[in-house]
């Protein structure tokens, strides 16, 4: 996977992780997190079209969960992440072919192989990591 593709995918997956990690009854915070997710998905280019279509399927679920004081938003985030990981838009950017492309653990194993081949990722402190949590898992929109 190229650095540009890591940026593209991890901004989206990072936001889904953040929604999962902080999901709860704070309506304003949850609305902001979901909004930043969609800001990351829709880049204003044709290249983001497939991701926009894929993740738009989850917009109504996120809104319903937020309306119910956050109930279910963690499930929504997990379901969206699972679907994203097994979609061609993610799989086609992997250079390591998953043993079973429709199996999330197999896709994650392939991703782990690629991640192990370069960079310090999140194993280093944020200040020295090649791919910083402060870039990929934040509330604000990242350009």
JSON list of C-alpha atoms in Angstrom, two decimals:
[
{"chain": "A", "resi": 1, "resn": "UNK", "atom": "CA", "xyz": [0.00, 0.00, 0.00]},
{"chain": "A", "resi": 2, "resn": "UNK", "atom": "CA", "xyz": [1.36, 3.39, -0.92]},
{"chain": "A", "resi": 3, "resn": "UNK", "atom": "CA", "xyz": [1.71, 6.22, 1.61]},
{"chain": "A", "resi": 4, "resn": "UNK", "atom": "CA", "xyz": [-1.10, 8.10, -0.15]},
{"chain": "A", "resi": 5, "resn": "UNK", "atom": "CA", "xyz": [-3.40, 5.09, 0.24]},
{"chain": "A", "resi": 6, "resn": "UNK", "atom": "CA", "xyz": [-2.44, 4.67, 3.90]},
{"chain": "A", "resi": 7, "resn": "UNK", "atom": "CA", "xyz": [-3.43, 8.30, 4.42]},
{"chain": "A", "resi": 8, "resn": "UNK", "atom": "CA", "xyz": [-6.71, 7.85, 2.56]},
{"chain": "A", "resi": 9, "resn": "UNK", "atom": "CA", "xyz": [-7.78, 4.68, 4.36]},
{"chain": "A", "resi": 10, "resn": "UNK", "atom": "CA", "xyz": [-6.48, 5.35, 7.84]},
{"chain": "A", "resi": 11, "resn": "UNK", "atom": "CA", "xyz": [-8.15, 8.74, 8.06]},
{"chain": "A", "resi": 12, "resn": "UNK", "atom": "CA", "xyz": [-11.47, 6.97, 7.51]},
{"chain": "A", "resi": 13, "resn": "UNK", "atom": "CA", "xyz": [-10.71, 3.93, 9.68]},
{"chain": "A", "resi": 14, "resn": "UNK", "atom": "CA", "xyz": [-9.24, 6.19, 12.37]},
{"chain": "A", "resi": 15, "resn": "UNK", "atom": "CA", "xyz": [-12.48, 8.16, 12.56]},
{"chain": "A", "resi": 16, "resn": "UNK", "atom": "CA", "xyz": [-14.51, 4.95, 12.82]},
{"chain": "A", "resi": 17, "resn": "UNK", "atom": "CA", "xyz": [-12.24, 3.83, 15.67]},
{"chain": "A", "resi": 18, "resn": "UNK", "atom": "CA", "xyz": [-12.69, 7.20, 17.37]},
{"chain": "A", "resi": 19, "resn": "UNK", "atom": "CA", "xyz": [-16.48, 6.93, 17.07]},
{"chain": "A", "resi": 20, "resn": "UNK", "atom": "CA", "xyz": [-16.28, 3.46, 18.59]},
{"chain": "A", "resi": 21, "resn": "UNK", "atom": "CA", "xyz": [-13.92, 4.53, 21.39]},
{"chain": "A", "resi": 22, "resn": "UNK", "atom": "CA", "xyz": [-15.89, 7.60, 22.43]},
{"chain": "A", "resi": 23, "resn": "UNK", "atom": "CA", "xyz": [-19.42, 6.58, 21.42]},
{"chain": "A", "resi": 24, "resn": "UNK", "atom": "CA", "xyz": [-22.00, 7.58, 23.95]},
{"chain": "A", "resi": 25, "resn": "UNK", "atom": "CA", "xyz": [-24.81, 9.94, 24.91]},
{"chain": "A", "resi": 26, "resn": "UNK", "atom": "CA", "xyz": [-23.06, 13.27, 24.16]},
{"chain": "A", "resi": 27, "resn": "UNK", "atom": "CA", "xyz": [-25.14, 14.18, 21.09]},
{"chain": "A", "resi": 28, "resn": "UNK", "atom": "CA", "xyz": [-23.02, 17.19, 20.11]},
{"chain": "A", "resi": 29, "resn": "UNK", "atom": "CA", "xyz": [-19.76, 15.23, 20.29]},
{"chain": "A", "resi": 30, "resn": "UNK", "atom": "CA", "xyz": [-21.19, 12.28, 18.35]},
{"chain": "A", "resi": 31, "resn": "UNK", "atom": "CA", "xyz": [-22.58, 14.56, 15.64]},
{"chain": "A", "resi": 32, "resn": "UNK", "atom": "CA", "xyz": [-19.16, 16.20, 15.30]},
{"chain": "A", "resi": 33, "resn": "UNK", "atom": "CA", "xyz": [-17.37, 12.84, 15.07]},
{"chain": "A", "resi": 34, "resn": "UNK", "atom": "CA", "xyz": [-19.73, 11.48, 12.44]},
{"chain": "A", "resi": 35, "resn": "UNK", "atom": "CA", "xyz": [-19.43, 14.73, 10.51]},
{"chain": "A", "resi": 36, "resn": "UNK", "atom": "CA", "xyz": [-15.63, 14.51, 10.52]},
{"chain": "A", "resi": 37, "resn": "UNK", "atom": "CA", "xyz": [-15.87, 10.93, 9.29]},
{"chain": "A", "resi": 38, "resn": "UNK", "atom": "CA", "xyz": [-17.83, 12.04, 6.25]},
{"chain": "A", "resi": 39, "resn": "UNK", "atom": "CA", "xyz": [-15.50, 15.00, 5.73]},
{"chain": "A", "resi": 40, "resn": "UNK", "atom": "CA", "xyz": [-12.64, 12.50, 5.52]},
{"chain": "A", "resi": 41, "resn": "UNK", "atom": "CA", "xyz": [-14.48, 10.22, 3.13]},
{"chain": "A", "resi": 42, "resn": "UNK", "atom": "CA", "xyz": [-15.62, 12.92, 0.69]},
{"chain": "A", "resi": 43, "resn": "UNK", "atom": "CA", "xyz": [-12.44, 14.50, -0.60]},
{"chain": "A", "resi": 44, "resn": "UNK", "atom": "CA", "xyz": [-14.10, 16.44, -3.38]},
{"chain": "A", "resi": 45, "resn": "UNK", "atom": "CA", "xyz": [-12.51, 14.22, -6.01]},
{"chain": "A", "resi": 46, "resn": "UNK", "atom": "CA", "xyz": [-13.78, 11.38, -8.17]},
{"chain": "A", "resi": 47, "resn": "UNK", "atom": "CA", "xyz": [-11.38, 9.08, -6.30]},
{"chain": "A", "resi": 48, "resn": "UNK", "atom": "CA", "xyz": [-13.55, 9.32, -3.18]},
{"chain": "A", "resi": 49, "resn": "UNK", "atom": "CA", "xyz": [-16.79, 8.40, -4.97]},
{"chain": "A", "resi": 50, "resn": "UNK", "atom": "CA", "xyz": [-16.81, 4.68, -4.07]},
{"chain": "A", "resi": 51, "resn": "UNK", "atom": "CA", "xyz": [-16.06, 5.37, -0.40]},
{"chain": "A", "resi": 52, "resn": "UNK", "atom": "CA", "xyz": [-18.80, 8.02, -0.30]},
{"chain": "A", "resi": 53, "resn": "UNK", "atom": "CA", "xyz": [-21.32, 5.55, -1.72]},
{"chain": "A", "resi": 54, "resn": "UNK", "atom": "CA", "xyz": [-20.19, 2.75, 0.61]},
{"chain": "A", "resi": 55, "resn": "UNK", "atom": "CA", "xyz": [-20.24, 4.76, 3.82]},
{"chain": "A", "resi": 56, "resn": "UNK", "atom": "CA", "xyz": [-23.37, 6.74, 2.98]},
{"chain": "A", "resi": 57, "resn": "UNK", "atom": "CA", "xyz": [-25.25, 3.51, 3.75]},
{"chain": "A", "resi": 58, "resn": "UNK", "atom": "CA", "xyz": [-24.38, 4.04, 7.41]},
{"chain": "A", "resi": 59, "resn": "UNK", "atom": "CA", "xyz": [-25.47, 7.70, 7.72]},
{"chain": "A", "resi": 60, "resn": "UNK", "atom": "CA", "xyz": [-29.06, 6.91, 8.68]},
{"chain": "A", "resi": 61, "resn": "UNK", "atom": "CA", "xyz": [-27.90, 4.36, 11.27]},
{"chain": "A", "resi": 62, "resn": "UNK", "atom": "CA", "xyz": [-25.47, 6.83, 12.83]},
{"chain": "A", "resi": 63, "resn": "UNK", "atom": "CA", "xyz": [-28.20, 9.49, 12.98]},
{"chain": "A", "resi": 64, "resn": "UNK", "atom": "CA", "xyz": [-30.67, 7.06, 14.57]},
{"chain": "A", "resi": 65, "resn": "UNK", "atom": "CA", "xyz": [-28.11, 5.95, 17.15]},
{"chain": "A", "resi": 66, "resn": "UNK", "atom": "CA", "xyz": [-27.26, 9.53, 18.04]},
{"chain": "A", "resi": 67, "resn": "UNK", "atom": "CA", "xyz": [-30.97, 10.33, 18.41]},
{"chain": "A", "resi": 68, "resn": "UNK", "atom": "CA", "xyz": [-31.22, 7.40, 20.85]},
{"chain": "A", "resi": 69, "resn": "UNK", "atom": "CA", "xyz": [-28.53, 8.90, 23.14]},
{"chain": "A", "resi": 70, "resn": "UNK", "atom": "CA", "xyz": [-25.71, 7.08, 21.40]},
{"chain": "A", "resi": 71, "resn": "UNK", "atom": "CA", "xyz": [-27.20, 3.61, 21.78]},
{"chain": "A", "resi": 72, "resn": "UNK", "atom": "CA", "xyz": [-25.87, 1.48, 18.96]},
{"chain": "A", "resi": 73, "resn": "UNK", "atom": "CA", "xyz": [-23.29, 3.90, 17.61]},
{"chain": "A", "resi": 74, "resn": "UNK", "atom": "CA", "xyz": [-20.44, 1.55, 18.52]},
{"chain": "A", "resi": 75, "resn": "UNK", "atom": "CA", "xyz": [-22.15, -1.22, 16.56]},
{"chain": "A", "resi": 76, "resn": "UNK", "atom": "CA", "xyz": [-22.65, 1.16, 13.64]},
{"chain": "A", "resi": 77, "resn": "UNK", "atom": "CA", "xyz": [-18.93, 2.04, 13.67]},
{"chain": "A", "resi": 78, "resn": "UNK", "atom": "CA", "xyz": [-17.87, -1.61, 13.76]},
{"chain": "A", "resi": 79, "resn": "UNK", "atom": "CA", "xyz": [-20.23, -2.56, 10.95]},
{"chain": "A", "resi": 80, "resn": "UNK", "atom": "CA", "xyz": [-19.03, 0.33, 8.78]},
{"chain": "A", "resi": 81, "resn": "UNK", "atom": "CA", "xyz": [-15.38, -0.55, 9.42]},
{"chain": "A", "resi": 82, "resn": "UNK", "atom": "CA", "xyz": [-15.94, -4.23, 8.63]},
{"chain": "A", "resi": 83, "resn": "UNK", "atom": "CA", "xyz": [-17.67, -3.37, 5.37]},
{"chain": "A", "resi": 84, "resn": "UNK", "atom": "CA", "xyz": [-14.98, -0.85, 4.45]},
{"chain": "A", "resi": 85, "resn": "UNK", "atom": "CA", "xyz": [-12.17, -3.37, 5.04]},
{"chain": "A", "resi": 86, "resn": "UNK", "atom": "CA", "xyz": [-13.65, -6.03, 2.75]},
{"chain": "A", "resi": 87, "resn": "UNK", "atom": "CA", "xyz": [-14.65, -3.65, -0.03]},
{"chain": "A", "resi": 88, "resn": "UNK", "atom": "CA", "xyz": [-12.67, -3.46, -3.26]},
{"chain": "A", "resi": 89, "resn": "UNK", "atom": "CA", "xyz": [-11.84, 0.19, -2.53]},
{"chain": "A", "resi": 90, "resn": "UNK", "atom": "CA", "xyz": [-9.65, -1.01, 0.36]},
{"chain": "A", "resi": 91, "resn": "UNK", "atom": "CA", "xyz": [-8.62, -4.44, -0.93]},
{"chain": "A", "resi": 92, "resn": "UNK", "atom": "CA", "xyz": [-7.37, -3.11, -4.27]},
{"chain": "A", "resi": 93, "resn": "UNK", "atom": "CA", "xyz": [-4.88, -0.87, -2.47]},
{"chain": "A", "resi": 94, "resn": "UNK", "atom": "CA", "xyz": [-3.30, -3.74, -0.53]},
{"chain": "A", "resi": 95, "resn": "UNK", "atom": "CA", "xyz": [-0.19, -5.29, -2.04]},
{"chain": "A", "resi": 96, "resn": "UNK", "atom": "CA", "xyz": [-0.47, -8.30, 0.27]},
{"chain": "A", "resi": 97, "resn": "UNK", "atom": "CA", "xyz": [-3.39, -10.43, -0.90]},
{"chain": "A", "resi": 98, "resn": "UNK", "atom": "CA", "xyz": [-5.61, -11.60, 1.99]},
{"chain": "A", "resi": 99, "resn": "UNK", "atom": "CA", "xyz": [-6.12, -15.35, 2.31]},
{"chain": "A", "resi": 100, "resn": "UNK", "atom": "CA", "xyz": [-9.88, -14.67, 2.18]},
{"chain": "A", "resi": 101, "resn": "UNK", "atom": "CA", "xyz": [-10.83, -11.17, 1.00]},
{"chain": "A", "resi": 102, "resn": "UNK", "atom": "CA", "xyz": [-14.33, -11.40, 2.48]},
{"chain": "A", "resi": 103, "resn": "UNK", "atom": "CA", "xyz": [-13.02, -12.27, 5.95]},
{"chain": "A", "resi": 104, "resn": "UNK", "atom": "CA", "xyz": [-12.12, -9.24, 8.09]},
{"chain": "A", "resi": 105, "resn": "UNK", "atom": "CA", "xyz": [-9.48, -11.07, 10.18]},
{"chain": "A", "resi": 106, "resn": "UNK", "atom": "CA", "xyz": [-7.78, -12.26, 6.96]},
{"chain": "A", "resi": 107, "resn": "UNK", "atom": "CA", "xyz": [-7.78, -8.73, 5.56]},
{"chain": "A", "resi": 108, "resn": "UNK", "atom": "CA", "xyz": [-6.36, -7.40, 8.82]},
{"chain": "A", "resi": 109, "resn": "UNK", "atom": "CA", "xyz": [-3.65, -10.09, 8.73]},
{"chain": "A", "resi": 110, "resn": "UNK", "atom": "CA", "xyz": [-2.66, -8.95, 5.23]},
{"chain": "A", "resi": 111, "resn": "UNK", "atom": "CA", "xyz": [-2.65, -5.33, 6.40]},
{"chain": "A", "resi": 112, "resn": "UNK", "atom": "CA", "xyz": [-0.53, -6.27, 9.42]},
{"chain": "A", "resi": 113, "resn": "UNK", "atom": "CA", "xyz": [2.01, -7.88, 7.06]},
{"chain": "A", "resi": 114, "resn": "UNK", "atom": "CA", "xyz": [2.24, -4.67, 5.05]},
{"chain": "A", "resi": 115, "resn": "UNK", "atom": "CA", "xyz": [2.43, -2.48, 8.11]},
{"chain": "A", "resi": 116, "resn": "UNK", "atom": "CA", "xyz": [5.24, -4.59, 9.53]},
{"chain": "A", "resi": 117, "resn": "UNK", "atom": "CA", "xyz": [7.25, -3.99, 6.38]},
{"chain": "A", "resi": 118, "resn": "UNK", "atom": "CA", "xyz": [7.62, -0.24, 6.91]},
{"chain": "A", "resi": 119, "resn": "UNK", "atom": "CA", "xyz": [7.51, 2.49, 9.50]},
{"chain": "A", "resi": 120, "resn": "UNK", "atom": "CA", "xyz": [7.16, 2.47, 13.24]},
{"chain": "A", "resi": 121, "resn": "UNK", "atom": "CA", "xyz": [3.41, 3.02, 13.14]},
{"chain": "A", "resi": 122, "resn": "UNK", "atom": "CA", "xyz": [1.85, 3.29, 16.57]},
{"chain": "A", "resi": 123, "resn": "UNK", "atom": "CA", "xyz": [4.49, 1.28, 18.36]},
{"chain": "A", "resi": 124, "resn": "UNK", "atom": "CA", "xyz": [6.51, 4.45, 18.92]},
{"chain": "A", "resi": 125, "resn": "UNK", "atom": "CA", "xyz": [5.54, 7.48, 20.95]},
{"chain": "A", "resi": 126, "resn": "UNK", "atom": "CA", "xyz": [3.39, 9.81, 18.91]},
{"chain": "A", "resi": 127, "resn": "UNK", "atom": "CA", "xyz": [6.20, 12.34, 18.47]},
{"chain": "A", "resi": 128, "resn": "UNK", "atom": "CA", "xyz": [8.46, 9.80, 16.76]},
{"chain": "A", "resi": 129, "resn": "UNK", "atom": "CA", "xyz": [5.93, 7.52, 15.03]},
{"chain": "A", "resi": 130, "resn": "UNK", "atom": "CA", "xyz": [5.82, 7.59, 11.24]},
{"chain": "A", "resi": 131, "resn": "UNK", "atom": "CA", "xyz": [2.02, 7.45, 11.28]},
{"chain": "A", "resi": 132, "resn": "UNK", "atom": "CA", "xyz": [0.89, 9.50, 14.25]},
{"chain": "A", "resi": 133, "resn": "UNK", "atom": "CA", "xyz": [-2.29, 9.02, 16.23]},
{"chain": "A", "resi": 134, "resn": "UNK", "atom": "CA", "xyz": [-2.54, 12.81, 16.31]},
{"chain": "A", "resi": 135, "resn": "UNK", "atom": "CA", "xyz": [-2.98, 12.72, 12.52]},
{"chain": "A", "resi": 136, "resn": "UNK", "atom": "CA", "xyz": [-5.15, 9.65, 12.04]},
{"chain": "A", "resi": 137, "resn": "UNK", "atom": "CA", "xyz": [-7.36, 9.55, 15.10]},
{"chain": "A", "resi": 138, "resn": "UNK", "atom": "CA", "xyz": [-8.47, 13.09, 15.84]},
{"chain": "A", "resi": 139, "resn": "UNK", "atom": "CA", "xyz": [-11.74, 14.97, 16.02]},
{"chain": "A", "resi": 140, "resn": "UNK", "atom": "CA", "xyz": [-10.81, 17.74, 13.60]},
{"chain": "A", "resi": 141, "resn": "UNK", "atom": "CA", "xyz": [-10.85, 17.31, 9.83]},
{"chain": "A", "resi": 142, "resn": "UNK", "atom": "CA", "xyz": [-7.42, 16.38, 8.52]},
{"chain": "A", "resi": 143, "resn": "UNK", "atom": "CA", "xyz": [-6.52, 17.68, 5.02]}
]
